[in-house]
Structures are given as C-alpha cells and as structure tokens.
Short mmCIF file of C-alpha atoms and ligand atoms in Angstrom, two decimals:
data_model
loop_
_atom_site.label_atom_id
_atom_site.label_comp_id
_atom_site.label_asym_id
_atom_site.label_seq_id
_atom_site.Cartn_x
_atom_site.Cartn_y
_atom_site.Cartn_z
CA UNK A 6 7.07 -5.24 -8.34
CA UNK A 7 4.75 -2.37 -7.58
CA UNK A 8 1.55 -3.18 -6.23
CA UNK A 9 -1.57 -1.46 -4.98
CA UNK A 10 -3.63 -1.89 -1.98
CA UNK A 11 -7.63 -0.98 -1.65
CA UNK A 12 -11.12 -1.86 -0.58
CA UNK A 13 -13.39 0.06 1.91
CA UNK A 14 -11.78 1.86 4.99
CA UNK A 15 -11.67 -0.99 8.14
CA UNK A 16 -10.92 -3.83 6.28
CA UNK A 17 -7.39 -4.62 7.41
CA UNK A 18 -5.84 -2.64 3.81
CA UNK A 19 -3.10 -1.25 6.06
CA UNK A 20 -2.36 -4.14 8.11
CA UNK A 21 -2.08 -6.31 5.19
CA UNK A 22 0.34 -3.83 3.27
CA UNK A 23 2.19 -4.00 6.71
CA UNK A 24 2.54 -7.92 6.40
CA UNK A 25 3.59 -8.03 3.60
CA UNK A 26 6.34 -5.39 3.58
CA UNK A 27 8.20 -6.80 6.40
CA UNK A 28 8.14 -10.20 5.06
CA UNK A 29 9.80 -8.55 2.13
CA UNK A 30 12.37 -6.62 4.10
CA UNK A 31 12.94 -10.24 6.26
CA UNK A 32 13.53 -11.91 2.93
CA UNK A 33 15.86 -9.52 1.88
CA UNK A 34 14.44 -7.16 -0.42
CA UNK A 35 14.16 -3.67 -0.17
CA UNK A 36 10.68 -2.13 -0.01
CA UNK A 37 8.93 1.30 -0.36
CA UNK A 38 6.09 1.96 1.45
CA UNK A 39 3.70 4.14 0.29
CA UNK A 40 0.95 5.76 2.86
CA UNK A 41 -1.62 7.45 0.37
CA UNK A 42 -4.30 7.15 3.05
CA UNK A 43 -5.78 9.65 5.01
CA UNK A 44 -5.72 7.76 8.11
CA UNK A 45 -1.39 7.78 7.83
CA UNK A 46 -1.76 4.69 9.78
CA UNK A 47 0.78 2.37 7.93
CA UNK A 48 3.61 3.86 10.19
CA UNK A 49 2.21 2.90 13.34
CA UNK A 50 0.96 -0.55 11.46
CA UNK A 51 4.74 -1.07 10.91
CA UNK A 52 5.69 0.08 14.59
CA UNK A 53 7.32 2.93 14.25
CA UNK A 54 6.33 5.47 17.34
CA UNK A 55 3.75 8.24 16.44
CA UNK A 56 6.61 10.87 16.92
CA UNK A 57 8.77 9.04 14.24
CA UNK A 58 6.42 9.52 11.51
CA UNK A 59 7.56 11.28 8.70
CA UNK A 60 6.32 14.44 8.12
CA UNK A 61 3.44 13.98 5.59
CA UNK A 62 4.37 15.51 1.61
CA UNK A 63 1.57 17.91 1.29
CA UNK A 64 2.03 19.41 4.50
CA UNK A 65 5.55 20.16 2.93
CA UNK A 66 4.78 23.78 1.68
CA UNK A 67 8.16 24.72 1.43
CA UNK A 68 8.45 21.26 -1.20
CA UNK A 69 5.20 22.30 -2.74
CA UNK A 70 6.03 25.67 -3.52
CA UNK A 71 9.83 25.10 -5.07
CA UNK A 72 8.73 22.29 -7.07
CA UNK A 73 5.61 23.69 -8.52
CA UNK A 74 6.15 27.16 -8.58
CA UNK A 75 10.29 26.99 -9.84
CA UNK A 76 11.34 30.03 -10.41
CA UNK A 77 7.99 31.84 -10.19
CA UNK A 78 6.02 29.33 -12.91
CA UNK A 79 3.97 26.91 -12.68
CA UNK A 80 5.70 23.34 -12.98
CA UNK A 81 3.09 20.49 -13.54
CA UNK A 82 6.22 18.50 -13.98
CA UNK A 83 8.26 18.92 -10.96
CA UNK A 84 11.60 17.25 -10.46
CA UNK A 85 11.24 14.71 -7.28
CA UNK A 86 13.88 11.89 -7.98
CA UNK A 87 15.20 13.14 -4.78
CA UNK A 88 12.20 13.54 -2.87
CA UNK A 89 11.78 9.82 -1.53
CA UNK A 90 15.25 9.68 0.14
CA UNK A 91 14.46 13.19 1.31
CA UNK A 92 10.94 12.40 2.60
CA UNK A 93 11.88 8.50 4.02
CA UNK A 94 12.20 7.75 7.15
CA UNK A 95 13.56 3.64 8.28
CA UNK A 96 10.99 1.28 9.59
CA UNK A 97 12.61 -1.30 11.57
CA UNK A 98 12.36 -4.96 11.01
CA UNK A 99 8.87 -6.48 12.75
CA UNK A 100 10.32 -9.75 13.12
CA UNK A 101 13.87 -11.61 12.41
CA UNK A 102 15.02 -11.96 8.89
CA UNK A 103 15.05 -15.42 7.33
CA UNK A 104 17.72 -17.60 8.14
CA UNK A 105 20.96 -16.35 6.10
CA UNK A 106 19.40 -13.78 4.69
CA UNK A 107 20.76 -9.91 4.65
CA UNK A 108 17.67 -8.17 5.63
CA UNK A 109 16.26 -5.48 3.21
CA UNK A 110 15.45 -1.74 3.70
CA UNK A 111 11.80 -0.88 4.31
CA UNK A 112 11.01 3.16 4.08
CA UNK A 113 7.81 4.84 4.57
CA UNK A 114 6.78 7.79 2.55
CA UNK A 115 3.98 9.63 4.08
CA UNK A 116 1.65 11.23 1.57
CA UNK A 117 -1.11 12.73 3.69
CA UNK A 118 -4.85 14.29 2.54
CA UNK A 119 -5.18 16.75 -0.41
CA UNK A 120 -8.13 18.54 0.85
CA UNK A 121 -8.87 22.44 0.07
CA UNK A 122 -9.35 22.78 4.28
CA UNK A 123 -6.00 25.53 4.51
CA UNK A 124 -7.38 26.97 0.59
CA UNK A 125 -5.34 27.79 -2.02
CA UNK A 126 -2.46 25.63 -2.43
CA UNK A 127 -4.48 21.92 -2.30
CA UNK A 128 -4.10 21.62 -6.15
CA UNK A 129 -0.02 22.33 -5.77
CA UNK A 130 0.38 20.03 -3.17
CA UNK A 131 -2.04 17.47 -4.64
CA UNK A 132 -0.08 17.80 -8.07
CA UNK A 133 3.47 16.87 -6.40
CA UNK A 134 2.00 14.09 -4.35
CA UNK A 135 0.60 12.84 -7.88
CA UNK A 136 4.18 13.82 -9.40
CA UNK A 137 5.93 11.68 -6.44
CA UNK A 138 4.02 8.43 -6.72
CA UNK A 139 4.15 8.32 -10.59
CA UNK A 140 7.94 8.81 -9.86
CA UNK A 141 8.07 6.01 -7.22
CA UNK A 142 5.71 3.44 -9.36
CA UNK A 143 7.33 4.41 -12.74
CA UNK A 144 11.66 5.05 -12.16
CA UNK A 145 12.60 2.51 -9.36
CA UNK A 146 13.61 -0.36 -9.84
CA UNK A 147 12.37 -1.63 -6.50
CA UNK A 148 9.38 -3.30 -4.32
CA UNK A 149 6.97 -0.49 -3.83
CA UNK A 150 3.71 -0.96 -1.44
CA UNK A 151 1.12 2.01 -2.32
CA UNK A 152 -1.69 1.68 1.16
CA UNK A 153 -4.63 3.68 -0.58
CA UNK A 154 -7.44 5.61 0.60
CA UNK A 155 -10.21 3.44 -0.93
CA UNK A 156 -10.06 2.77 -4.55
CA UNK A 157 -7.30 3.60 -7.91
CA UNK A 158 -8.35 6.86 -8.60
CA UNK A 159 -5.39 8.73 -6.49
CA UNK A 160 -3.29 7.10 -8.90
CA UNK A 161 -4.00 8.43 -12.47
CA UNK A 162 -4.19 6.40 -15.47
CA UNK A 163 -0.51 6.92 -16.56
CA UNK A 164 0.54 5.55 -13.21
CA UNK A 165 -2.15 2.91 -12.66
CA UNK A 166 -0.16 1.34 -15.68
CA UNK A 167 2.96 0.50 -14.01
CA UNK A 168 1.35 -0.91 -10.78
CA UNK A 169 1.83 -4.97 -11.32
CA UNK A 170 -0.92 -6.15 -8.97
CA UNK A 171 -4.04 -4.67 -7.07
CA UNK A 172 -4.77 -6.12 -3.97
CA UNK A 173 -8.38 -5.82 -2.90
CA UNK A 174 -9.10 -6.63 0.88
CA UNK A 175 -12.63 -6.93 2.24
CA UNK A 176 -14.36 -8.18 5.22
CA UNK A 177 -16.75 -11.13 4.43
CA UNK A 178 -19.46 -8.63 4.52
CA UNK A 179 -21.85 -7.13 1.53
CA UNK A 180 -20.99 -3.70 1.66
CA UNK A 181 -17.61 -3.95 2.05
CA UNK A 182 -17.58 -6.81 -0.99
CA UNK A 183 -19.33 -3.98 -3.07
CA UNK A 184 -17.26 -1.79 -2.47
CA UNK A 185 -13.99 -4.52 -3.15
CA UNK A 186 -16.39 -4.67 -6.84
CA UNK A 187 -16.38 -1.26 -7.46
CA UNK A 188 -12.55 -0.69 -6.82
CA UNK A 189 -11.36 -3.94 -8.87
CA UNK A 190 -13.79 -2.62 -11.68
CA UNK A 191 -12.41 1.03 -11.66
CA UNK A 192 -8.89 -0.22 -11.79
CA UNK A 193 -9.53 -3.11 -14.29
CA UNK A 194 -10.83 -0.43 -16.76
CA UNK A 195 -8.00 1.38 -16.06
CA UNK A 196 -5.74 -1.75 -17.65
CA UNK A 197 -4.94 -3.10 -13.78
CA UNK A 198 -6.16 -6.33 -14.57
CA UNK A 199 -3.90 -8.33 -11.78
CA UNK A 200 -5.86 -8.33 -9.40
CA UNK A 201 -6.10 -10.47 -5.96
CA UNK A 202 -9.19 -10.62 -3.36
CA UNK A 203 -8.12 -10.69 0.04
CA UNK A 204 -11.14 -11.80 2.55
CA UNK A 205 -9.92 -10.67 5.87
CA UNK A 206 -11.42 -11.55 9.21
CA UNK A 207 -12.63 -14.78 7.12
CA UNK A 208 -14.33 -17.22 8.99
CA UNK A 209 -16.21 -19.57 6.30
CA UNK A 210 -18.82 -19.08 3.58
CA UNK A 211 -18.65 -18.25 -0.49
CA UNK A 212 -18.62 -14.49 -1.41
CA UNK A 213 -21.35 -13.41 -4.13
CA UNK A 214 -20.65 -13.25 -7.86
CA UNK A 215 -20.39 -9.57 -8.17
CA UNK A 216 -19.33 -7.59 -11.33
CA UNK A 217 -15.57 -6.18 -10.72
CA UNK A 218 -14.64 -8.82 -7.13
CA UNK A 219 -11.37 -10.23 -8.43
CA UNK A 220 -11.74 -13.94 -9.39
CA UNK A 221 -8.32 -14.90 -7.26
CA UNK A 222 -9.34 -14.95 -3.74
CA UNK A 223 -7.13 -15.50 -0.66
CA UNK A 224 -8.61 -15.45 3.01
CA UNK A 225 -6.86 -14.73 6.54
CA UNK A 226 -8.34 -15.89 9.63
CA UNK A 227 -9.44 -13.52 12.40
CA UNK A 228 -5.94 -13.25 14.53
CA UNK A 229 -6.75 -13.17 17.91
CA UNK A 230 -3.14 -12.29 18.93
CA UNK A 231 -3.98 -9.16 16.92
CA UNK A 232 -6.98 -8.41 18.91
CA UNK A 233 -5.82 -9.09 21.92
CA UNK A 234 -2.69 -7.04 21.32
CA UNK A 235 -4.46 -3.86 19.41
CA UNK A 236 -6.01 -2.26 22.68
CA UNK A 237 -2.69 -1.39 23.71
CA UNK A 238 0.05 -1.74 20.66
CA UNK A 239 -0.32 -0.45 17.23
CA UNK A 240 1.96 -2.59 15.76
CA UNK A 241 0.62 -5.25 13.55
CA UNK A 242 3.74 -6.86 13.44
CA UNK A 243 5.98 -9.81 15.34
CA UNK A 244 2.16 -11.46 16.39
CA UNK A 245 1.96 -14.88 17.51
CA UNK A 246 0.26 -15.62 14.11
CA UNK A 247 3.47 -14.33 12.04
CA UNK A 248 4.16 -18.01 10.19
CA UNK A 249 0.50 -17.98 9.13
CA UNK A 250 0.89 -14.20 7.79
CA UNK A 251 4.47 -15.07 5.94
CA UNK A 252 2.65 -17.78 4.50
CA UNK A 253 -0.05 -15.67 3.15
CA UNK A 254 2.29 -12.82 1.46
CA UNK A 255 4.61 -15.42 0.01
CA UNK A 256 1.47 -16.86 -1.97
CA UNK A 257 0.09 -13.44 -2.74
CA UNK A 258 3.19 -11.86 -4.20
CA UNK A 259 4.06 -15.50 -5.96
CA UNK A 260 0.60 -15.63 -7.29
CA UNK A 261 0.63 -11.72 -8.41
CA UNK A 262 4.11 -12.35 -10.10
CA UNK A 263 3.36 -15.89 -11.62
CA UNK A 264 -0.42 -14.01 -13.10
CA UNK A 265 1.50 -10.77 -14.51
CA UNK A 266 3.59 -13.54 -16.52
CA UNK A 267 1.05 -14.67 -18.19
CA UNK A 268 0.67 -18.20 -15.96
CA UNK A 269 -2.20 -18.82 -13.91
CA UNK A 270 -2.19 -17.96 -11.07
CA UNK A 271 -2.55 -19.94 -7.69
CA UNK A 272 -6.60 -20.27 -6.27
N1 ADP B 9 -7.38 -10.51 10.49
C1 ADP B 9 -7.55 -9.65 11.50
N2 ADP B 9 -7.87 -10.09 12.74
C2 ADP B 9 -8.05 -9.22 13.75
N3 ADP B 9 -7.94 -7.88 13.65
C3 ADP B 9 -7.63 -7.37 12.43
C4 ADP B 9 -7.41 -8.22 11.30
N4 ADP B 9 -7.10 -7.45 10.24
C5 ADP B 9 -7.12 -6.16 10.67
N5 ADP B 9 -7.44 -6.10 11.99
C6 ADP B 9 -7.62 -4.88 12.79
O1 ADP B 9 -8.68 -4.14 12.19
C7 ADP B 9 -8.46 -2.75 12.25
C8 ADP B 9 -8.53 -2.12 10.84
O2 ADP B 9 -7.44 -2.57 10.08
P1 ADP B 9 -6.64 -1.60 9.08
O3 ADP B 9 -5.54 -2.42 8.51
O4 ADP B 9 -6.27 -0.33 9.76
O5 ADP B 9 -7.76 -1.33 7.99
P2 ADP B 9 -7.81 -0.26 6.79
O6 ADP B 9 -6.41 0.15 6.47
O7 ADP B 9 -8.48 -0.99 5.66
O8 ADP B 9 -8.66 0.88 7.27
C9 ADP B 9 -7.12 -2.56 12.90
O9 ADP B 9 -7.34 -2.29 14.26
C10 ADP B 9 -6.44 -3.92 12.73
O10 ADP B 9 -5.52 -4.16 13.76
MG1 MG B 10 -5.67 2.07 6.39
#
C-alpha cells in the first residue's frame, strides 16, 4: 500500500509516519519512506544520526542535470527506476521485530525543498523530485510512506491516484482541524477519497463538523515518554508507549486496507 501523510506543520505528521513504518519493518514488511517535507525530519524521527541522512534529491545537481537535461534536451520524463536504491540509505529497526518474524527493510529517501533560493535550476530539480515519487507511488510493488509538507498538492493528480490512503493528523485544535479540512478536501477532489483523521495529542472532546475532516477518526494520547525523552533524543521510536503506538498503526493500516476494499472501515 502507498499512503500519504498531511495536516498543518507541528502536528506529530512525521512522528506518526515514523510509527508506523517501523511497525511495518518489525512485522516484516519492507517499507519506503518518503521525506517530502521541508523540515527532512523523518530521518532523525526514525533515529538515524543527523550525519547519516541521505543527501536530499534536489540538492543532487549532478542527478538533476543528467536526468533532465540527457544529452543536452530537456527530459520531462527522466528515467529514475534506479534512483531510490541509489538515493536510500537503511534505517535501523526502532524496536524488536515480532516474535518469529524476519524483519523488513525500511529506507529513507530524502526529497528536500524546491525553492528558486540558488535560481535557475528549481524547476529541474522540482521536475525529478515529481518524476521520483510518481515512480515510487506508481512501479513498486511495496509499502511506501510519503511524510508531506502540508497538504496533496506536491503530489500531482496522476500520482495522487495511486496513493491508497491519506492520513490526516491534527492537534485537537481549530486551526490545525481547518487546516486537516482543507487538505482532506484538496485530496478528496483529487479522487483520494481514503482518508483517516488522526487527532494527536488527544485528550477528550468531539471535533467540529467541518467540510473536507475525514469522517474515520483515530486519536493518540499525549505520550509523556515522548516528551520527556524529546529534549534530548530525536528519536520517536522504542518509547515506553510502543504497545499503545503498534496498536494504533495496526488499526490504521487495517482500517485503510479494509476501506480501499470497499468494506467499512473500523470507527
Ligand atoms: N502524541 C504526542 N505526544 C507528545 N509529543 C508528541 C506527540 N506527537 C508528536 N509529538 C512531538 O511534537 C513535535 C512535532 O511532531 P512532528 O511529528 O515533527 O510534527 P510534524 O511532522 O507534523 O511537523 C515533535 O517534537 C514530536 O516529538
Ligand atoms: Mg514533519
């Protein structure tokens, strides 16, 4: 399955995209993940050290500039089958695999920030990080995790069509519940109907009716073993609340697969 994470920046997108993945890799599957935020934090999220980050695509000019410019041309198509073993680098395990089970791979593909900043060449970079996820969400056959920056649109509409389920996380808080509508509506008119809301940092209460919140809701608590841990670790992995956060990604990537069967989903 391919699927999506988004909401508001703050909101625990990354952290929950980090759960998930390593229960994943612990139950034996192998997983892509997918940093399309800005922040490139879902490397640290997964404990890897800061200087065993990949080195972010679009800071790859020497990529950028054979792919898109082949042989002196523009190529709006680029090869990049190759790129995501070329790019990956191995996140370990955050915790120990389930009892006899062969753990799973999990790789991190950085994407980094398209932004015009060094001039020029943002639009050649931005198209092969465009050409690279539809690649990733389109040809494998494999679990891919896509962290986003805030809402679908990084994706395009051809790829927004093979993501199976959009995870929306939001604080129980108005503005970040707006902004939770706005995404789920942007990627529901997009056909990326699948959609979860997950209310993190919950702590009681019934979220407004808004136009575009995803009807499926799932909460997690406030983990103090996160907060207490944060200040000095960047790893949101191996807490003291793991069994509650296995829990919670079993249900969400049942519920996603059960909904894009056609069956209801759980609530
Ligand atoms: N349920 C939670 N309880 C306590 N701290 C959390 C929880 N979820 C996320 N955090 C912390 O909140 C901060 C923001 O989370 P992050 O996943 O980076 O958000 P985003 O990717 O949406 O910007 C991080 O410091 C993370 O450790
Ligand atoms: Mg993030």
């Amino acid at each position: 399955m391919k699927i999506a994470f988004a909401g508001k920046g703050g909101v625990g997108k990354t952290s929950l995209c980090a759960w998930v993945a390593d229960w994943l890799a612990r139950s034996g599957k192998n997983v892509w993940l997918v940093d399309a935020d800005t922040a490139l934090s879902l490397g640290q999220a997964s404990g890897l050290d800061a200087d065993a980050l990949p080195e972010p695509l679009v800071l790859r000019g020497d990529l950028v500039r054979e792919r898109i410019h082949e042989g002196g041309f523009l190529n709006l198509n680029p090869e990049v089958g190759d790129l995501p073993e070329e790019l990956a680098v191995d996140v370990p395990l955050g915790g120990e695999p389930l009892p006899g089970v062969e753990p799973g791979r999990k790789r991190l593909i950085v994407m980094g920030a398209v932004t015009n900043a060094g001039g020029g060449c943002a639009c050649d970079a931005n198209a092969l990080l465009k050409a690279l996820l539809a690649h990733i969400v389109m040809d494998r056959d494999e679990w891919v995790l896509v962290d986003l920056e805030a809402g679908v649109e990084h994706l395009g509409r051809g790829t927004v069509a093979h993501v199976d389920g959009l995870v929306v996380v939001s604080e129980p808080s108005m503005r970040s519940l707006r902004t939770g509508a706005e995404v789920g509506r942007m990627a529901a008119d997009l056909g990326l109907d699948n959609q979860v809301l997950v209310l993190n940092r919950y702590t009681g209460g019934e979220p407004p009716q808004l136009d575009g919140l995803p009807e499926w809701r799932m909460s997690v608590p406030v983990l103090d073993g996160l907060a207490e841990r944060q200040m000095t670790d960047a790893s949101v992995l191996g807490l003291p609340e793991s069994a509650l956060l296995d829990g919670l990604a079993r249900a969400l990537l049942d519920g996603l697969a059960a909904r894009e069967r056609g069956e209801t989903g759980g609530n």
